[in-house]
Amino acid sequence: MRTGISVRDAMTKKPIVIKPDISAEECAKIMLKNKVGSLVVHDENKLVGMITEKDFVDKVIAHGLAPKKVKAEDIMRSDVITISPDIDVFEAMT
């Protein structure tokens, strides 16, 4: 069932990109400053993961870890699935 709305219409145009070796604390500060709920993790111009607010809760706060000592690569999700921005959003959801 096509909606007529492409992924391009719904996606963030300029995602915030970070390196995998920065601290979770710095990630949180970047998210707060840019008013976003997720970060794209790049290493040498290659997508290696994503970090969401939920990752902070599940992997840092719930385990009582020190955000200054935990690295982005320790809490990021590396199983990122990508899709063409020209695909209909219904197809993207399925």
Tab-separated table of N, CA and C in Angstrom:
chain	number	residue	atom	x	y	z
A	1	MET	N	0.838	-1.168	0.000
A	1	MET	CA	0.000	0.000	0.000
A	1	MET	C	0.892	1.245	0.000
A	2	ARG	N	0.978	1.893	-1.124
A	2	ARG	CA	1.823	3.078	-1.235
A	2	ARG	C	1.143	4.271	-0.571
A	3	THR	N	1.965	5.109	0.045
A	3	THR	CA	1.442	6.310	0.703
A	3	THR	C	1.663	7.558	-0.136
A	4	GLY	N	2.591	7.476	-1.072
A	4	GLY	CA	2.949	8.653	-1.851
A	4	GLY	C	3.978	9.521	-1.141
A	5	ILE	N	4.415	9.065	0.025
A	5	ILE	CA	5.428	9.790	0.797
A	5	ILE	C	6.707	8.964	0.758
A	6	SER	N	7.784	9.577	0.319
A	6	SER	CA	9.046	8.850	0.248
A	6	SER	C	9.816	8.974	1.564
A	7	VAL	N	10.746	8.089	1.760
A	7	VAL	CA	11.623	8.153	2.931
A	7	VAL	C	12.306	9.519	2.959
A	8	ARG	N	12.682	10.027	1.814
A	8	ARG	CA	13.331	11.346	1.721
A	8	ARG	C	12.491	12.437	2.386
A	9	ASP	N	11.157	12.338	2.228
A	9	ASP	CA	10.260	13.337	2.803
A	9	ASP	C	10.212	13.267	4.328
A	10	ALA	N	10.494	12.094	4.882
A	10	ALA	CA	10.359	11.888	6.330
A	10	ALA	C	11.690	11.854	7.074
A	11	MET	N	12.792	11.750	6.353
A	11	MET	CA	14.078	11.564	7.034
A	11	MET	C	14.721	12.880	7.454
A	12	THR	N	15.651	12.756	8.372
A	12	THR	CA	16.459	13.898	8.786
A	12	THR	C	17.423	14.221	7.655
A	13	LYS	N	17.456	15.460	7.258
A	13	LYS	CA	18.290	15.847	6.117
A	13	LYS	C	19.773	15.934	6.465
A	14	LYS	N	20.069	16.348	7.703
A	14	LYS	CA	21.461	16.499	8.129
A	14	LYS	C	21.662	15.787	9.465
A	15	PRO	N	21.862	14.464	9.437
A	15	PRO	CA	22.060	13.748	10.700
A	15	PRO	C	23.362	14.182	11.373
A	16	ILE	N	23.401	14.052	12.683
A	16	ILE	CA	24.586	14.401	13.451
A	16	ILE	C	25.497	13.178	13.477
A	17	VAL	N	26.726	13.368	13.033
A	17	VAL	CA	27.683	12.269	12.880
A	17	VAL	C	28.800	12.405	13.910
A	18	ILE	N	29.158	11.273	14.526
A	18	ILE	CA	30.228	11.246	15.525
A	18	ILE	C	31.205	10.119	15.212
A	19	LYS	N	32.342	10.140	15.887
A	19	LYS	CA	33.342	9.075	15.792
A	19	LYS	C	33.070	8.051	16.894
A	20	PRO	N	33.458	6.796	16.702
A	20	PRO	CA	33.170	5.753	17.686
A	20	PRO	C	33.955	5.851	18.986
A	21	ASP	N	35.008	6.660	19.018
A	21	ASP	CA	35.851	6.694	20.215
A	21	ASP	C	35.516	7.816	21.194
A	22	ILE	N	34.439	8.585	20.942
A	22	ILE	CA	34.095	9.628	21.899
A	22	ILE	C	33.288	9.025	23.052
A	23	SER	N	33.288	9.714	24.187
A	23	SER	CA	32.616	9.187	25.375
A	23	SER	C	31.097	9.294	25.256
A	24	ALA	N	30.412	8.440	26.013
A	24	ALA	CA	28.954	8.495	26.064
A	24	ALA	C	28.497	9.848	26.604
A	25	GLU	N	29.252	10.410	27.527
A	25	GLU	CA	28.916	11.729	28.060
A	25	GLU	C	28.944	12.775	26.947
A	26	GLU	N	29.973	12.746	26.121
A	26	GLU	CA	30.076	13.696	25.014
A	26	GLU	C	28.944	13.459	24.005
A	27	CYS	N	28.586	12.201	23.773
A	27	CYS	CA	27.459	11.883	22.888
A	27	CYS	C	26.188	12.549	23.404
A	28	ALA	N	25.928	12.414	24.698
A	28	ALA	CA	24.731	13.001	25.297
A	28	ALA	C	24.730	14.520	25.143
A	29	LYS	N	25.885	15.137	25.341
A	29	LYS	CA	25.985	16.599	25.194
A	29	LYS	C	25.711	17.021	23.754
A	30	ILE	N	26.217	16.245	22.799
A	30	ILE	CA	25.994	16.546	21.378
A	30	ILE	C	24.514	16.412	21.047
A	31	MET	N	23.870	15.358	21.562
A	31	MET	CA	22.442	15.157	21.314
A	31	MET	C	21.629	16.311	21.898
A	32	LEU	N	21.965	16.721	23.103
A	32	LEU	CA	21.262	17.818	23.761
A	32	LEU	C	21.439	19.126	22.989
A	33	LYS	N	22.675	19.424	22.620
A	33	LYS	CA	22.977	20.664	21.895
A	33	LYS	C	22.232	20.736	20.559
A	34	ASN	N	22.161	19.593	19.869
A	34	ASN	CA	21.544	19.563	18.542
A	34	ASN	C	20.065	19.177	18.558
A	35	LYS	N	19.536	18.927	19.764
A	35	LYS	CA	18.124	18.577	19.929
A	35	LYS	C	17.722	17.384	19.069
A	36	VAL	N	18.523	16.312	19.169
A	36	VAL	CA	18.242	15.082	18.428
A	36	VAL	C	18.190	13.902	19.395
A	37	GLY	N	17.542	12.837	18.972
A	37	GLY	CA	17.424	11.650	19.801
A	37	GLY	C	18.309	10.506	19.359
A	38	SER	N	19.123	10.757	18.326
A	38	SER	CA	20.024	9.706	17.852
A	38	SER	C	21.236	10.321	17.158
A	39	LEU	N	22.288	9.523	17.075
A	39	LEU	CA	23.531	9.938	16.412
A	39	LEU	C	23.975	8.852	15.444
A	40	VAL	N	24.565	9.259	14.336
A	40	VAL	CA	25.154	8.333	13.376
A	40	VAL	C	26.636	8.204	13.712
A	41	VAL	N	27.116	6.976	13.806
A	41	VAL	CA	28.521	6.743	14.135
A	41	VAL	C	29.262	6.361	12.855
A	42	HIS	N	30.267	7.170	12.510
A	42	HIS	CA	31.085	6.960	11.312
A	42	HIS	C	32.527	6.725	11.715
A	43	ASP	N	33.201	5.865	10.986
A	43	ASP	CA	34.635	5.664	11.169
A	43	ASP	C	35.254	5.631	9.785
A	44	GLU	N	36.131	6.578	9.515
A	44	GLU	CA	36.767	6.709	8.197
A	44	GLU	C	35.721	6.774	7.087
A	45	ASN	N	34.717	7.654	7.288
A	45	ASN	CA	33.637	7.884	6.317
A	45	ASN	C	32.802	6.651	6.016
A	46	LYS	N	32.751	5.717	6.960
A	46	LYS	CA	31.933	4.512	6.798
A	46	LYS	C	30.966	4.421	7.977
A	47	LEU	N	29.694	4.161	7.677
A	47	LEU	CA	28.696	3.975	8.718
A	47	LEU	C	29.027	2.718	9.511
A	48	VAL	N	29.212	2.875	10.825
A	48	VAL	CA	29.512	1.713	11.666
A	48	VAL	C	28.456	1.496	12.739
A	49	GLY	N	27.560	2.470	12.952
A	49	GLY	CA	26.527	2.273	13.958
A	49	GLY	C	25.651	3.486	14.186
A	50	MET	N	24.710	3.311	15.115
A	50	MET	CA	23.785	4.363	15.536
A	50	MET	C	23.678	4.303	17.054
A	51	ILE	N	23.473	5.454	17.662
A	51	ILE	CA	23.215	5.532	19.096
A	51	ILE	C	21.905	6.284	19.278
A	52	THR	N	21.012	5.711	20.089
A	52	THR	CA	19.744	6.357	20.389
A	52	THR	C	19.657	6.642	21.887
A	53	GLU	N	18.675	7.446	22.256
A	53	GLU	CA	18.442	7.715	23.674
A	53	GLU	C	18.219	6.414	24.437
A	54	LYS	N	17.533	5.465	23.827
A	54	LYS	CA	17.266	4.175	24.465
A	54	LYS	C	18.563	3.421	24.735
A	55	ASP	N	19.541	3.556	23.865
A	55	ASP	CA	20.834	2.899	24.093
A	55	ASP	C	21.479	3.414	25.377
A	56	PHE	N	21.325	4.700	25.662
A	56	PHE	CA	21.873	5.263	26.907
A	56	PHE	C	21.201	4.625	28.119
A	57	VAL	N	19.887	4.514	28.048
A	57	VAL	CA	19.146	3.935	29.171
A	57	VAL	C	19.519	2.463	29.358
A	58	ASP	N	19.470	1.696	28.284
A	58	ASP	CA	19.712	0.254	28.355
A	58	ASP	C	21.158	-0.129	28.648
A	59	LYS	N	22.099	0.629	28.122
A	59	LYS	CA	23.497	0.201	28.167
A	59	LYS	C	24.399	1.003	29.091
A	60	VAL	N	23.931	2.155	29.558
A	60	VAL	CA	24.752	2.972	30.458
A	60	VAL	C	24.044	3.142	31.804
A	61	ILE	N	22.908	3.804	31.795
A	61	ILE	CA	22.213	4.141	33.031
A	61	ILE	C	21.772	2.893	33.793
A	62	ALA	N	21.114	1.953	33.116
A	62	ALA	CA	20.594	0.755	33.786
A	62	ALA	C	21.696	-0.101	34.405
A	63	HIS	N	22.909	0.030	33.892
A	63	HIS	CA	24.033	-0.759	34.415
A	63	HIS	C	24.932	0.053	35.344
A	64	GLY	N	24.554	1.298	35.598
A	64	GLY	CA	25.314	2.138	36.508
A	64	GLY	C	26.718	2.460	36.019
A	65	LEU	N	26.893	2.529	34.713
A	65	LEU	CA	28.210	2.813	34.149
A	65	LEU	C	28.497	4.314	34.145
A	66	ALA	N	29.752	4.658	34.157
A	66	ALA	CA	30.170	6.060	34.132
A	66	ALA	C	30.218	6.553	32.692
A	67	PRO	N	29.348	7.489	32.319
A	67	PRO	CA	29.299	7.983	30.938
A	67	PRO	C	30.616	8.543	30.420
A	68	LYS	N	31.472	9.036	31.320
A	68	LYS	CA	32.767	9.564	30.878
A	68	LYS	C	33.707	8.450	30.435
A	69	LYS	N	33.485	7.227	30.943
A	69	LYS	CA	34.389	6.111	30.654
A	69	LYS	C	33.894	5.204	29.533
A	70	VAL	N	32.600	5.253	29.239
A	70	VAL	CA	32.019	4.411	28.200
A	70	VAL	C	32.174	5.117	26.853
A	71	LYS	N	32.582	4.396	25.846
A	71	LYS	CA	32.769	4.956	24.504
A	71	LYS	C	31.521	4.725	23.650
A	72	ALA	N	31.358	5.543	22.632
A	72	ALA	CA	30.242	5.399	21.702
A	72	ALA	C	30.206	3.991	21.120
A	73	GLU	N	31.359	3.450	20.763
A	73	GLU	CA	31.403	2.120	20.153
A	73	GLU	C	30.923	1.025	21.102
A	74	ASP	N	30.941	1.306	22.422
A	74	ASP	CA	30.487	0.327	23.408
A	74	ASP	C	28.968	0.273	23.522
A	75	ILE	N	28.292	1.337	23.127
A	75	ILE	CA	26.836	1.375	23.279
A	75	ILE	C	26.080	1.485	21.958
A	76	MET	N	26.787	1.668	20.860
A	76	MET	CA	26.110	1.837	19.567
A	76	MET	C	25.532	0.517	19.079
A	77	ARG	N	24.553	0.626	18.231
A	77	ARG	CA	24.000	-0.529	17.533
A	77	ARG	C	24.721	-0.608	16.191
A	78	SER	N	25.332	-1.729	15.910
A	78	SER	CA	26.079	-1.853	14.663
A	78	SER	C	25.280	-2.539	13.560
A	79	ASP	N	24.112	-3.057	13.883
A	79	ASP	CA	23.291	-3.753	12.893
A	79	ASP	C	22.306	-2.796	12.222
A	80	VAL	N	22.841	-1.731	11.660
A	80	VAL	CA	22.028	-0.681	11.045
A	80	VAL	C	21.569	-1.130	9.660
A	81	ILE	N	20.280	-0.979	9.421
A	81	ILE	CA	19.702	-1.319	8.114
A	81	ILE	C	19.444	-0.010	7.382
A	82	THR	N	19.876	0.075	6.149
A	82	THR	CA	19.677	1.295	5.363
A	82	THR	C	18.728	1.023	4.208
A	83	ILE	N	18.169	2.107	3.658
A	83	ILE	CA	17.225	1.996	2.545
A	83	ILE	C	17.360	3.252	1.685
A	84	SER	N	17.018	3.132	0.438
A	84	SER	CA	17.071	4.273	-0.470
A	84	SER	C	16.070	5.340	-0.041
A	85	PRO	N	16.441	6.604	-0.115
A	85	PRO	CA	15.509	7.671	0.257
A	85	PRO	C	14.326	7.797	-0.702
A	86	ASP	N	14.388	7.138	-1.846
A	86	ASP	CA	13.305	7.226	-2.824
A	86	ASP	C	12.200	6.191	-2.591
A	87	ILE	N	12.408	5.273	-1.661
A	87	ILE	CA	11.422	4.233	-1.364
A	87	ILE	C	10.235	4.843	-0.614
A	88	ASP	N	9.033	4.321	-0.868
A	88	ASP	CA	7.836	4.763	-0.165
A	88	ASP	C	7.948	4.391	1.322
A	89	VAL	N	7.465	5.249	2.212
A	89	VAL	CA	7.591	4.994	3.650
A	89	VAL	C	6.887	3.719	4.083
A	90	PHE	N	5.810	3.328	3.405
A	90	PHE	CA	5.131	2.077	3.757
A	90	PHE	C	6.059	0.889	3.513
A	91	GLU	N	6.729	0.903	2.375
A	91	GLU	CA	7.686	-0.166	2.076
A	91	GLU	C	8.828	-0.173	3.077
A	92	ALA	N	9.272	1.001	3.475
A	92	ALA	CA	10.357	1.096	4.464
A	92	ALA	C	9.917	0.501	5.799
A	93	MET	N	8.689	0.733	6.201
A	93	MET	CA	8.191	0.201	7.470
A	93	MET	C	8.048	-1.310	7.436
A	94	THR	N	7.692	-1.852	6.267
A	94	THR	CA	7.533	-3.303	6.171
A	94	THR	C	8.854	-3.967	5.961
